[in-house]
Amino acid sequence: MYDLALVLSKGGDEVTQNSARAVELYEDAIKEHDDVDAMVDLGVLLEKGAEGVERNVSRAVELYERAIDRSGDVSAMYYLGLLLDDGAEEVERNVVWATGLFERAIREGHHGGAMCQLAFVMMNGREGVLRDEVRAAKLFERAILEHSDVHAITGLAVLLSHGAAGVEKNVVRAIELYERAIDEAQDAFAMVELARLLQDDRYWVRPNAARAAKLLERAVKEHDDVEAMVQLGEMLVQGTGGVRTNAARAAQLYERAIEKCHDRDAMLKLACLLRDGADGVSRDAARAAKLFQAGMNGRDGGEAMEILGRLVQDAAGRR
């Protein structure tokens, strides 16, 4: 019953996905056998929703709590912790409770996802949880060692590339970690962050803009990554590190980022292109003004002034 539900919920191998039927089978497995795995998988399905299955986050929470009560299921602890850490419809955010669940999932089940998520909480600090980058680094290291967790690999790379209280900056190790995440998981975040590092002249006598551009192209092509679109667009406008300028392609990337998720940085950068015009990009002051207004909307005064200054500087550099 549970196995069939699992197959139907995912589909594949000539089995048509049928999430609604999967829900029925999970419910039967819970009712007849008190099946903990069915509780957890049904919780995940209801939390996200699917074709023919309406989202029901409060029911998902009930199922996770029941699985924890019945057998101390560490996956249920992890999923419930994620919900509480972020907060959701009908679920009040409770970072302290979430942290406790992650700690328990690590202690009782060596759960790699919980290690990684707890590390992110410690890395930034949240309501009721003190920031502790040293503990975060140790959790990332453990998740890498025990689970080869790609989020832990990139999380530790971020910590090492910037340095933190008690964590020594190590850009060389950070690059190695990003390279590993790309090699092992084709991770888009690692591609984008490695591209940033390769362009930073604080670390290199000769930054490798060509490799950075290739990484960003790959993140766009393989993952449709918005941050990669924006970064690559900027490189193509500025001609960073000898990369050949291509304002028309940059405009296309910005348009794509805006279309995909209304990215405000893409709006501002496209606004500058349309305001000034460029090879292959016609001036359009009216559209530029609308994009600029949309891109600045919701930003606080300090951030707005910083962005304005950067845009003016970029425009001056192109003239």
PDB file of C-alpha atoms in Angstrom:
ATOM      1  CA  MET A   1       0.000   0.000   0.000  1.00  0.00           C
ATOM      2  CA  TYR A   2       2.718   2.452   1.044  1.00  0.00           C
ATOM      3  CA  ASP A   3       5.039   1.358  -1.782  1.00  0.00           C
ATOM      4  CA  LEU A   4       2.327   1.871  -4.396  1.00  0.00           C
ATOM      5  CA  ALA A   5       1.514   5.294  -2.938  1.00  0.00           C
ATOM      6  CA  LEU A   6       5.183   6.250  -3.167  1.00  0.00           C
ATOM      7  CA  VAL A   7       5.367   5.205  -6.830  1.00  0.00           C
ATOM      8  CA  LEU A   8       2.155   7.060  -7.712  1.00  0.00           C
ATOM      9  CA  SER A   9       3.259  10.229  -5.941  1.00  0.00           C
ATOM     10  CA  LYS A  10       6.493  10.393  -7.954  1.00  0.00           C
ATOM     11  CA  GLY A  11       5.578   8.696 -11.229  1.00  0.00           C
ATOM     12  CA  GLY A  12       8.165   7.252 -13.617  1.00  0.00           C
ATOM     13  CA  ASP A  13       9.063   3.834 -15.047  1.00  0.00           C
ATOM     14  CA  GLU A  14       5.881   3.774 -17.139  1.00  0.00           C
ATOM     15  CA  VAL A  15       3.759   4.636 -14.091  1.00  0.00           C
ATOM     16  CA  THR A  16       1.686   7.793 -14.531  1.00  0.00           C
ATOM     17  CA  GLN A  17       1.891  10.170 -11.587  1.00  0.00           C
ATOM     18  CA  ASN A  18      -1.369  10.236  -9.640  1.00  0.00           C
ATOM     19  CA  SER A  19      -0.936  12.303  -6.498  1.00  0.00           C
ATOM     20  CA  ALA A  20      -4.632  12.198  -5.561  1.00  0.00           C
ATOM     21  CA  ARG A  21      -4.630   8.376  -5.532  1.00  0.00           C
ATOM     22  CA  ALA A  22      -1.337   8.412  -3.642  1.00  0.00           C
ATOM     23  CA  VAL A  23      -2.963  10.508  -0.906  1.00  0.00           C
ATOM     24  CA  GLU A  24      -5.766   7.938  -0.577  1.00  0.00           C
ATOM     25  CA  LEU A  25      -3.253   5.093  -0.254  1.00  0.00           C
ATOM     26  CA  TYR A  26      -1.119   6.990   2.276  1.00  0.00           C
ATOM     27  CA  GLU A  27      -4.239   7.682   4.341  1.00  0.00           C
ATOM     28  CA  ASP A  28      -5.183   3.975   4.225  1.00  0.00           C
ATOM     29  CA  ALA A  29      -1.654   2.953   5.300  1.00  0.00           C
ATOM     30  CA  ILE A  30      -1.849   5.350   8.239  1.00  0.00           C
ATOM     31  CA  LYS A  31      -5.348   4.299   9.265  1.00  0.00           C
ATOM     32  CA  GLU A  32      -4.780   0.544   8.961  1.00  0.00           C
ATOM     33  CA  HIS A  33      -1.108   0.183   9.906  1.00  0.00           C
ATOM     34  CA  ASP A  34      -0.132   3.426  11.666  1.00  0.00           C
ATOM     35  CA  ASP A  35       2.595   3.622   8.995  1.00  0.00           C
ATOM     36  CA  VAL A  36       5.123   6.294   9.991  1.00  0.00           C
ATOM     37  CA  ASP A  37       6.734   6.505   6.538  1.00  0.00           C
ATOM     38  CA  ALA A  38       3.294   7.170   5.075  1.00  0.00           C
ATOM     39  CA  MET A  39       2.758   9.948   7.621  1.00  0.00           C
ATOM     40  CA  VAL A  40       5.984  11.681   6.609  1.00  0.00           C
ATOM     41  CA  ASP A  41       5.531  11.294   2.850  1.00  0.00           C
ATOM     42  CA  LEU A  42       1.905  12.398   3.011  1.00  0.00           C
ATOM     43  CA  GLY A  43       2.990  15.386   5.078  1.00  0.00           C
ATOM     44  CA  VAL A  44       5.508  16.405   2.399  1.00  0.00           C
ATOM     45  CA  LEU A  45       2.894  15.987  -0.341  1.00  0.00           C
ATOM     46  CA  LEU A  46       0.281  18.044   1.502  1.00  0.00           C
ATOM     47  CA  GLU A  47       2.813  20.709   2.437  1.00  0.00           C
ATOM     48  CA  LYS A  48       3.736  21.332  -1.194  1.00  0.00           C
ATOM     49  CA  GLY A  49       0.467  20.401  -2.905  1.00  0.00           C
ATOM     50  CA  ALA A  50       0.266  18.719  -6.306  1.00  0.00           C
ATOM     51  CA  GLU A  51      -2.074  18.203  -9.219  1.00  0.00           C
ATOM     52  CA  GLY A  52      -5.367  17.108  -7.692  1.00  0.00           C
ATOM     53  CA  VAL A  53      -4.042  17.639  -4.160  1.00  0.00           C
ATOM     54  CA  GLU A  54      -4.778  20.884  -2.332  1.00  0.00           C
ATOM     55  CA  ARG A  55      -2.092  22.256  -0.005  1.00  0.00           C
ATOM     56  CA  ASN A  56      -2.858  21.584   3.636  1.00  0.00           C
ATOM     57  CA  VAL A  57       0.035  22.770   5.776  1.00  0.00           C
ATOM     58  CA  SER A  58      -1.762  22.380   9.115  1.00  0.00           C
ATOM     59  CA  ARG A  59      -2.470  18.699   8.307  1.00  0.00           C
ATOM     60  CA  ALA A  60       1.173  18.249   7.305  1.00  0.00           C
ATOM     61  CA  VAL A  61       2.241  19.570  10.718  1.00  0.00           C
ATOM     62  CA  GLU A  62      -0.130  17.122  12.441  1.00  0.00           C
ATOM     63  CA  LEU A  63       1.360  14.230  10.462  1.00  0.00           C
ATOM     64  CA  TYR A  64       4.960  15.242  11.222  1.00  0.00           C
ATOM     65  CA  GLU A  65       4.155  15.581  14.931  1.00  0.00           C
ATOM     66  CA  ARG A  66       2.417  12.204  14.938  1.00  0.00           C
ATOM     67  CA  ALA A  67       5.412  10.528  13.249  1.00  0.00           C
ATOM     68  CA  ILE A  68       7.714  12.053  15.858  1.00  0.00           C
ATOM     69  CA  ASP A  69       5.479  10.924  18.729  1.00  0.00           C
ATOM     70  CA  ARG A  70       5.068   7.402  17.339  1.00  0.00           C
ATOM     71  CA  SER A  71       8.683   6.566  16.526  1.00  0.00           C
ATOM     72  CA  GLY A  72      10.930   9.611  16.863  1.00  0.00           C
ATOM     73  CA  ASP A  73      11.197   9.839  13.079  1.00  0.00           C
ATOM     74  CA  VAL A  74      14.123  12.159  12.276  1.00  0.00           C
ATOM     75  CA  SER A  75      12.868  13.037   8.801  1.00  0.00           C
ATOM     76  CA  ALA A  76       9.645  14.303  10.363  1.00  0.00           C
ATOM     77  CA  MET A  77      11.718  16.373  12.797  1.00  0.00           C
ATOM     78  CA  TYR A  78      13.624  17.870   9.882  1.00  0.00           C
ATOM     79  CA  TYR A  79      10.546  18.704   7.791  1.00  0.00           C
ATOM     80  CA  LEU A  80       8.671  20.158  10.748  1.00  0.00           C
ATOM     81  CA  GLY A  81      11.788  22.150  11.660  1.00  0.00           C
ATOM     82  CA  LEU A  82      11.933  23.619   8.153  1.00  0.00           C
ATOM     83  CA  LEU A  83       8.301  24.712   8.379  1.00  0.00           C
ATOM     84  CA  LEU A  84       8.809  26.319  11.779  1.00  0.00           C
ATOM     85  CA  ASP A  85      12.056  28.006  10.733  1.00  0.00           C
ATOM     86  CA  ASP A  86      10.431  29.710   7.745  1.00  0.00           C
ATOM     87  CA  GLY A  87       6.874  30.013   8.975  1.00  0.00           C
ATOM     88  CA  ALA A  88       4.023  29.256   6.598  1.00  0.00           C
ATOM     89  CA  GLU A  89       0.321  29.560   6.079  1.00  0.00           C
ATOM     90  CA  GLU A  90      -1.347  28.459   9.334  1.00  0.00           C
ATOM     91  CA  VAL A  91       2.083  27.842  10.911  1.00  0.00           C
ATOM     92  CA  GLU A  92       3.593  30.525  13.127  1.00  0.00           C
ATOM     93  CA  ARG A  93       7.346  30.911  12.845  1.00  0.00           C
ATOM     94  CA  ASN A  94       9.189  29.466  15.839  1.00  0.00           C
ATOM     95  CA  VAL A  95      12.950  29.348  15.306  1.00  0.00           C
ATOM     96  CA  VAL A  96      13.732  28.116  18.818  1.00  0.00           C
ATOM     97  CA  TRP A  97      11.436  25.092  18.403  1.00  0.00           C
ATOM     98  CA  ALA A  98      12.830  24.486  14.910  1.00  0.00           C
ATOM     99  CA  THR A  99      16.382  24.581  16.240  1.00  0.00           C
ATOM    100  CA  GLY A 100      15.483  22.064  18.930  1.00  0.00           C
ATOM    101  CA  LEU A 101      14.086  19.716  16.282  1.00  0.00           C
ATOM    102  CA  PHE A 102      17.228  20.021  14.148  1.00  0.00           C
ATOM    103  CA  GLU A 103      19.408  19.343  17.205  1.00  0.00           C
ATOM    104  CA  ARG A 104      17.342  16.242  18.047  1.00  0.00           C
ATOM    105  CA  ALA A 105      17.429  14.953  14.446  1.00  0.00           C
ATOM    106  CA  ILE A 106      21.219  15.283  14.497  1.00  0.00           C
ATOM    107  CA  ARG A 107      21.577  13.689  17.922  1.00  0.00           C
ATOM    108  CA  GLU A 108      19.222  10.762  17.285  1.00  0.00           C
ATOM    109  CA  GLY A 109      19.674  10.165  13.566  1.00  0.00           C
ATOM    110  CA  HIS A 110      22.790  12.000  12.303  1.00  0.00           C
ATOM    111  CA  HIS A 111      20.465  13.726   9.814  1.00  0.00           C
ATOM    112  CA  GLY A 112      22.543  15.579   7.207  1.00  0.00           C
ATOM    113  CA  GLY A 113      19.821  18.021   6.212  1.00  0.00           C
ATOM    114  CA  ALA A 114      19.303  18.979   9.849  1.00  0.00           C
ATOM    115  CA  MET A 115      23.042  19.572  10.279  1.00  0.00           C
ATOM    116  CA  CYS A 116      23.034  21.867   7.278  1.00  0.00           C
ATOM    117  CA  GLN A 117      19.870  23.763   8.234  1.00  0.00           C
ATOM    118  CA  LEU A 118      21.018  24.263  11.812  1.00  0.00           C
ATOM    119  CA  ALA A 119      24.328  25.564  10.457  1.00  0.00           C
ATOM    120  CA  PHE A 120      22.483  28.177   8.382  1.00  0.00           C
ATOM    121  CA  VAL A 121      20.527  29.248  11.464  1.00  0.00           C
ATOM    122  CA  MET A 122      23.750  29.537  13.485  1.00  0.00           C
ATOM    123  CA  MET A 123      25.540  31.296  10.643  1.00  0.00           C
ATOM    124  CA  ASN A 124      23.067  34.177  10.590  1.00  0.00           C
ATOM    125  CA  GLY A 125      21.372  34.066  13.971  1.00  0.00           C
ATOM    126  CA  ARG A 126      17.587  34.178  14.228  1.00  0.00           C
ATOM    127  CA  GLU A 127      14.937  35.150  16.764  1.00  0.00           C
ATOM    128  CA  GLY A 128      15.985  33.586  20.074  1.00  0.00           C
ATOM    129  CA  VAL A 129      19.046  31.861  18.589  1.00  0.00           C
ATOM    130  CA  LEU A 130      22.464  33.469  18.926  1.00  0.00           C
ATOM    131  CA  ARG A 131      24.787  33.713  15.969  1.00  0.00           C
ATOM    132  CA  ASP A 132      27.645  31.188  16.173  1.00  0.00           C
ATOM    133  CA  GLU A 133      29.718  30.886  12.993  1.00  0.00           C
ATOM    134  CA  VAL A 134      32.213  28.496  14.614  1.00  0.00           C
ATOM    135  CA  ARG A 135      29.429  25.997  15.371  1.00  0.00           C
ATOM    136  CA  ALA A 136      28.035  26.577  11.876  1.00  0.00           C
ATOM    137  CA  ALA A 137      31.400  25.727  10.294  1.00  0.00           C
ATOM    138  CA  LYS A 138      31.661  22.531  12.365  1.00  0.00           C
ATOM    139  CA  LEU A 139      28.150  21.461  11.355  1.00  0.00           C
ATOM    140  CA  PHE A 140      28.895  22.108   7.689  1.00  0.00           C
ATOM    141  CA  GLU A 141      32.138  20.124   7.956  1.00  0.00           C
ATOM    142  CA  ARG A 142      30.290  17.207   9.578  1.00  0.00           C
ATOM    143  CA  ALA A 143      27.520  17.217   6.944  1.00  0.00           C
ATOM    144  CA  ILE A 144      30.197  17.182   4.230  1.00  0.00           C
ATOM    145  CA  LEU A 145      32.175  14.388   5.893  1.00  0.00           C
ATOM    146  CA  GLU A 146      29.189  12.156   6.705  1.00  0.00           C
ATOM    147  CA  HIS A 147      26.795  12.943   3.855  1.00  0.00           C
ATOM    148  CA  SER A 148      28.666  14.900   1.134  1.00  0.00           C
ATOM    149  CA  ASP A 149      25.790  17.373   1.434  1.00  0.00           C
ATOM    150  CA  VAL A 150      26.043  19.926  -1.398  1.00  0.00           C
ATOM    151  CA  HIS A 151      24.309  22.658   0.633  1.00  0.00           C
ATOM    152  CA  ALA A 152      26.883  22.142   3.369  1.00  0.00           C
ATOM    153  CA  ILE A 153      29.682  22.358   0.796  1.00  0.00           C
ATOM    154  CA  THR A 154      28.431  25.702  -0.527  1.00  0.00           C
ATOM    155  CA  GLY A 155      27.494  26.979   2.930  1.00  0.00           C
ATOM    156  CA  LEU A 156      31.003  26.372   4.245  1.00  0.00           C
ATOM    157  CA  ALA A 157      32.442  27.971   1.103  1.00  0.00           C
ATOM    158  CA  VAL A 158      30.439  31.139   1.796  1.00  0.00           C
ATOM    159  CA  LEU A 159      31.727  31.253   5.376  1.00  0.00           C
ATOM    160  CA  LEU A 160      35.336  30.730   4.310  1.00  0.00           C
ATOM    161  CA  SER A 161      35.228  33.216   1.444  1.00  0.00           C
ATOM    162  CA  HIS A 162      34.113  36.027   3.760  1.00  0.00           C
ATOM    163  CA  GLY A 163      35.544  34.911   7.075  1.00  0.00           C
ATOM    164  CA  ALA A 164      33.662  35.323  10.352  1.00  0.00           C
ATOM    165  CA  ALA A 165      34.103  35.541  14.096  1.00  0.00           C
ATOM    166  CA  GLY A 166      36.329  32.572  14.927  1.00  0.00           C
ATOM    167  CA  VAL A 167      36.396  31.361  11.305  1.00  0.00           C
ATOM    168  CA  GLU A 168      39.518  32.320   9.391  1.00  0.00           C
ATOM    169  CA  LYS A 169      39.078  33.497   5.832  1.00  0.00           C
ATOM    170  CA  ASN A 170      40.304  30.891   3.335  1.00  0.00           C
ATOM    171  CA  VAL A 171      39.467  31.764  -0.276  1.00  0.00           C
ATOM    172  CA  VAL A 172      41.518  28.883  -1.696  1.00  0.00           C
ATOM    173  CA  ARG A 173      39.484  26.306   0.275  1.00  0.00           C
ATOM    174  CA  ALA A 174      36.259  28.141  -0.630  1.00  0.00           C
ATOM    175  CA  ILE A 175      37.111  27.818  -4.325  1.00  0.00           C
ATOM    176  CA  GLU A 176      37.896  24.122  -3.901  1.00  0.00           C
ATOM    177  CA  LEU A 177      34.500  23.618  -2.257  1.00  0.00           C
ATOM    178  CA  TYR A 178      32.633  25.475  -4.997  1.00  0.00           C
ATOM    179  CA  GLU A 179      34.489  23.416  -7.619  1.00  0.00           C
ATOM    180  CA  ARG A 180      33.455  20.238  -5.781  1.00  0.00           C
ATOM    181  CA  ALA A 181      29.796  21.310  -5.647  1.00  0.00           C
ATOM    182  CA  ILE A 182      29.902  21.971  -9.391  1.00  0.00           C
ATOM    183  CA  ASP A 183      31.654  18.680 -10.209  1.00  0.00           C
ATOM    184  CA  GLU A 184      29.477  16.505  -7.955  1.00  0.00           C
ATOM    185  CA  ALA A 185      26.087  18.214  -8.195  1.00  0.00           C
ATOM    186  CA  GLN A 186      26.236  20.767 -11.023  1.00  0.00           C
ATOM    187  CA  ASP A 187      25.160  23.272  -8.359  1.00  0.00           C
ATOM    188  CA  ALA A 188      24.002  26.622  -9.765  1.00  0.00           C
ATOM    189  CA  PHE A 189      24.718  28.591  -6.586  1.00  0.00           C
ATOM    190  CA  ALA A 190      28.320  27.329  -6.621  1.00  0.00           C
ATOM    191  CA  MET A 191      28.704  28.379 -10.260  1.00  0.00           C
ATOM    192  CA  VAL A 192      27.494  31.911  -9.513  1.00  0.00           C
ATOM    193  CA  GLU A 193      29.542  32.343  -6.335  1.00  0.00           C
ATOM    194  CA  LEU A 194      32.704  30.937  -7.913  1.00  0.00           C
ATOM    195  CA  ALA A 195      32.212  33.347 -10.808  1.00  0.00           C
ATOM    196  CA  ARG A 196      32.120  36.201  -8.267  1.00  0.00           C
ATOM    197  CA  LEU A 197      35.366  35.080  -6.670  1.00  0.00           C
ATOM    198  CA  LEU A 198      37.111  34.655 -10.025  1.00  0.00           C
ATOM    199  CA  GLN A 199      36.348  38.288 -10.881  1.00  0.00           C
ATOM    200  CA  ASP A 200      37.448  39.763  -7.544  1.00  0.00           C
ATOM    201  CA  ASP A 201      40.804  41.545  -7.933  1.00  0.00           C
ATOM    202  CA  ARG A 202      41.315  41.441  -4.151  1.00  0.00           C
ATOM    203  CA  TYR A 203      42.240  37.761  -4.518  1.00  0.00           C
ATOM    204  CA  TRP A 204      43.937  37.612  -7.913  1.00  0.00           C
ATOM    205  CA  VAL A 205      46.677  39.477  -9.713  1.00  0.00           C
ATOM    206  CA  ARG A 206      44.820  38.554 -12.895  1.00  0.00           C
ATOM    207  CA  PRO A 207      41.137  37.752 -12.301  1.00  0.00           C
ATOM    208  CA  ASN A 208      39.754  35.038 -14.582  1.00  0.00           C
ATOM    209  CA  ALA A 209      36.769  36.791 -16.163  1.00  0.00           C
ATOM    210  CA  ALA A 210      36.618  34.337 -19.069  1.00  0.00           C
ATOM    211  CA  ARG A 211      36.105  31.352 -16.730  1.00  0.00           C
ATOM    212  CA  ALA A 212      33.610  33.397 -14.700  1.00  0.00           C
ATOM    213  CA  ALA A 213      31.579  34.132 -17.834  1.00  0.00           C
ATOM    214  CA  LYS A 214      31.566  30.442 -18.797  1.00  0.00           C
ATOM    215  CA  LEU A 215      30.316  29.472 -15.344  1.00  0.00           C
ATOM    216  CA  LEU A 216      27.523  32.046 -15.541  1.00  0.00           C
ATOM    217  CA  GLU A 217      26.571  30.893 -19.040  1.00  0.00           C
ATOM    218  CA  ARG A 218      26.352  27.351 -17.719  1.00  0.00           C
ATOM    219  CA  ALA A 219      24.180  28.391 -14.742  1.00  0.00           C
ATOM    220  CA  VAL A 220      21.833  30.183 -17.140  1.00  0.00           C
ATOM    221  CA  LYS A 221      21.700  27.306 -19.630  1.00  0.00           C
ATOM    222  CA  GLU A 222      21.411  24.420 -17.174  1.00  0.00           C
ATOM    223  CA  HIS A 223      19.444  26.027 -14.341  1.00  0.00           C
ATOM    224  CA  ASP A 224      17.819  29.180 -15.733  1.00  0.00           C
ATOM    225  CA  ASP A 225      19.432  30.907 -12.761  1.00  0.00           C
ATOM    226  CA  VAL A 226      18.326  34.517 -12.345  1.00  0.00           C
ATOM    227  CA  GLU A 227      21.382  35.697 -10.409  1.00  0.00           C
ATOM    228  CA  ALA A 228      23.588  34.285 -13.160  1.00  0.00           C
ATOM    229  CA  MET A 229      21.544  36.192 -15.760  1.00  0.00           C
ATOM    230  CA  VAL A 230      22.057  39.468 -13.905  1.00  0.00           C
ATOM    231  CA  GLN A 231      25.771  38.912 -13.273  1.00  0.00           C
ATOM    232  CA  LEU A 232      26.457  37.810 -16.841  1.00  0.00           C
ATOM    233  CA  GLY A 233      24.483  40.743 -18.191  1.00  0.00           C
ATOM    234  CA  GLU A 234      26.622  43.143 -16.197  1.00  0.00           C
ATOM    235  CA  MET A 235      29.806  41.523 -17.510  1.00  0.00           C
ATOM    236  CA  LEU A 236      28.547  41.872 -21.086  1.00  0.00           C
ATOM    237  CA  VAL A 237      27.657  45.532 -20.588  1.00  0.00           C
ATOM    238  CA  GLN A 238      30.910  46.486 -18.880  1.00  0.00           C
ATOM    239  CA  GLY A 239      33.231  44.242 -20.882  1.00  0.00           C
ATOM    240  CA  THR A 240      34.642  42.944 -17.597  1.00  0.00           C
ATOM    241  CA  GLY A 241      38.172  41.549 -17.774  1.00  0.00           C
ATOM    242  CA  GLY A 242      38.307  41.605 -21.534  1.00  0.00           C
ATOM    243  CA  VAL A 243      34.971  39.821 -22.029  1.00  0.00           C
ATOM    244  CA  ARG A 244      33.570  41.130 -25.325  1.00  0.00           C
ATOM    245  CA  THR A 245      30.751  43.630 -24.781  1.00  0.00           C
ATOM    246  CA  ASN A 246      27.307  42.610 -25.992  1.00  0.00           C
ATOM    247  CA  ALA A 247      24.628  44.997 -24.760  1.00  0.00           C
ATOM    248  CA  ALA A 248      21.893  43.332 -26.807  1.00  0.00           C
ATOM    249  CA  ARG A 249      22.530  39.940 -25.158  1.00  0.00           C
ATOM    250  CA  ALA A 250      22.702  41.652 -21.763  1.00  0.00           C
ATOM    251  CA  ALA A 251      19.297  43.235 -22.371  1.00  0.00           C
ATOM    252  CA  GLN A 252      17.872  39.822 -23.268  1.00  0.00           C
ATOM    253  CA  LEU A 253      19.244  38.340 -20.026  1.00  0.00           C
ATOM    254  CA  TYR A 254      17.775  41.180 -17.960  1.00  0.00           C
ATOM    255  CA  GLU A 255      14.398  40.762 -19.700  1.00  0.00           C
ATOM    256  CA  ARG A 256      14.483  37.040 -18.935  1.00  0.00           C
ATOM    257  CA  ALA A 257      15.279  37.656 -15.251  1.00  0.00           C
ATOM    258  CA  ILE A 258      12.436  40.174 -15.005  1.00  0.00           C
ATOM    259  CA  GLU A 259       9.999  37.838 -16.742  1.00  0.00           C
ATOM    260  CA  LYS A 260      10.944  34.917 -14.522  1.00  0.00           C
ATOM    261  CA  CYS A 261      10.772  36.551 -11.094  1.00  0.00           C
ATOM    262  CA  HIS A 262      10.479  40.336 -11.418  1.00  0.00           C
ATOM    263  CA  ASP A 263      14.118  40.665 -10.359  1.00  0.00           C
ATOM    264  CA  ARG A 264      14.630  44.260  -9.243  1.00  0.00           C
ATOM    265  CA  ASP A 265      18.363  44.406  -9.968  1.00  0.00           C
ATOM    266  CA  ALA A 266      17.626  43.296 -13.532  1.00  0.00           C
ATOM    267  CA  MET A 267      15.009  46.048 -13.775  1.00  0.00           C
ATOM    268  CA  LEU A 268      17.516  48.711 -12.732  1.00  0.00           C
ATOM    269  CA  LYS A 269      20.262  47.481 -15.029  1.00  0.00           C
ATOM    270  CA  LEU A 270      17.900  47.250 -17.990  1.00  0.00           C
ATOM    271  CA  ALA A 271      16.606  50.731 -17.139  1.00  0.00           C
ATOM    272  CA  CYS A 272      20.153  52.097 -17.433  1.00  0.00           C
ATOM    273  CA  LEU A 273      20.655  50.403 -20.791  1.00  0.00           C
ATOM    274  CA  LEU A 274      17.383  51.766 -22.155  1.00  0.00           C
ATOM    275  CA  ARG A 275      18.039  55.216 -20.753  1.00  0.00           C
ATOM    276  CA  ASP A 276      21.477  55.559 -22.365  1.00  0.00           C
ATOM    277  CA  GLY A 277      21.091  53.233 -25.327  1.00  0.00           C
ATOM    278  CA  ALA A 278      23.904  50.984 -26.560  1.00  0.00           C
ATOM    279  CA  ASP A 279      24.991  48.983 -29.568  1.00  0.00           C
ATOM    280  CA  GLY A 280      21.936  46.870 -30.405  1.00  0.00           C
ATOM    281  CA  VAL A 281      19.776  48.513 -27.718  1.00  0.00           C
ATOM    282  CA  SER A 282      17.575  51.469 -28.673  1.00  0.00           C
ATOM    283  CA  ARG A 283      16.932  54.244 -26.180  1.00  0.00           C
ATOM    284  CA  ASP A 284      13.510  54.090 -24.525  1.00  0.00           C
ATOM    285  CA  ALA A 285      13.229  56.721 -21.807  1.00  0.00           C
ATOM    286  CA  ALA A 286       9.598  55.939 -20.961  1.00  0.00           C
ATOM    287  CA  ARG A 287      10.243  52.224 -20.360  1.00  0.00           C
ATOM    288  CA  ALA A 288      13.484  53.041 -18.528  1.00  0.00           C
ATOM    289  CA  ALA A 289      11.575  55.286 -16.112  1.00  0.00           C
ATOM    290  CA  LYS A 290       8.974  52.585 -15.406  1.00  0.00           C
ATOM    291  CA  LEU A 291      11.623  49.934 -14.834  1.00  0.00           C
ATOM    292  CA  PHE A 292      13.630  52.238 -12.594  1.00  0.00           C
ATOM    293  CA  GLN A 293      10.567  53.002 -10.463  1.00  0.00           C
ATOM    294  CA  ALA A 294       9.703  49.301 -10.182  1.00  0.00           C
ATOM    295  CA  GLY A 295      13.298  48.369  -9.341  1.00  0.00           C
ATOM    296  CA  MET A 296      13.567  50.967  -6.568  1.00  0.00           C
ATOM    297  CA  ASN A 297      10.127  50.222  -5.106  1.00  0.00           C
ATOM    298  CA  GLY A 298      10.299  48.904  -1.545  1.00  0.00           C
ATOM    299  CA  ARG A 299      13.977  49.665  -0.935  1.00  0.00           C
ATOM    300  CA  ASP A 300      14.885  51.748   2.095  1.00  0.00           C
ATOM    301  CA  GLY A 301      16.497  55.182   1.707  1.00  0.00           C
ATOM    302  CA  GLY A 302      20.079  54.102   2.410  1.00  0.00           C
ATOM    303  CA  GLU A 303      19.934  51.194  -0.010  1.00  0.00           C
ATOM    304  CA  ALA A 304      18.275  53.377  -2.649  1.00  0.00           C
ATOM    305  CA  MET A 305      21.040  56.009  -2.423  1.00  0.00           C
ATOM    306  CA  GLU A 306      23.732  53.328  -2.627  1.00  0.00           C
ATOM    307  CA  ILE A 307      22.118  51.866  -5.743  1.00  0.00           C
ATOM    308  CA  LEU A 308      21.746  55.301  -7.333  1.00  0.00           C
ATOM    309  CA  GLY A 309      25.421  56.044  -6.753  1.00  0.00           C
ATOM    310  CA  ARG A 310      26.463  52.727  -8.239  1.00  0.00           C
ATOM    311  CA  LEU A 311      24.286  53.217 -11.300  1.00  0.00           C
ATOM    312  CA  VAL A 312      25.645  56.707 -11.924  1.00  0.00           C
ATOM    313  CA  GLN A 313      29.196  55.381 -11.607  1.00  0.00           C
ATOM    314  CA  ASP A 314      28.477  52.507 -14.010  1.00  0.00           C
ATOM    315  CA  ALA A 315      26.928  54.886 -16.552  1.00  0.00           C
ATOM    316  CA  ALA A 316      29.926  57.210 -16.345  1.00  0.00           C
ATOM    317  CA  GLY A 317      32.274  54.304 -16.886  1.00  0.00           C
ATOM    318  CA  ARG A 318      30.503  53.354 -20.128  1.00  0.00           C
ATOM    319  CA  ARG A 319      30.822  56.836 -21.637  1.00  0.00           C
TER     320      ARG A 319
END
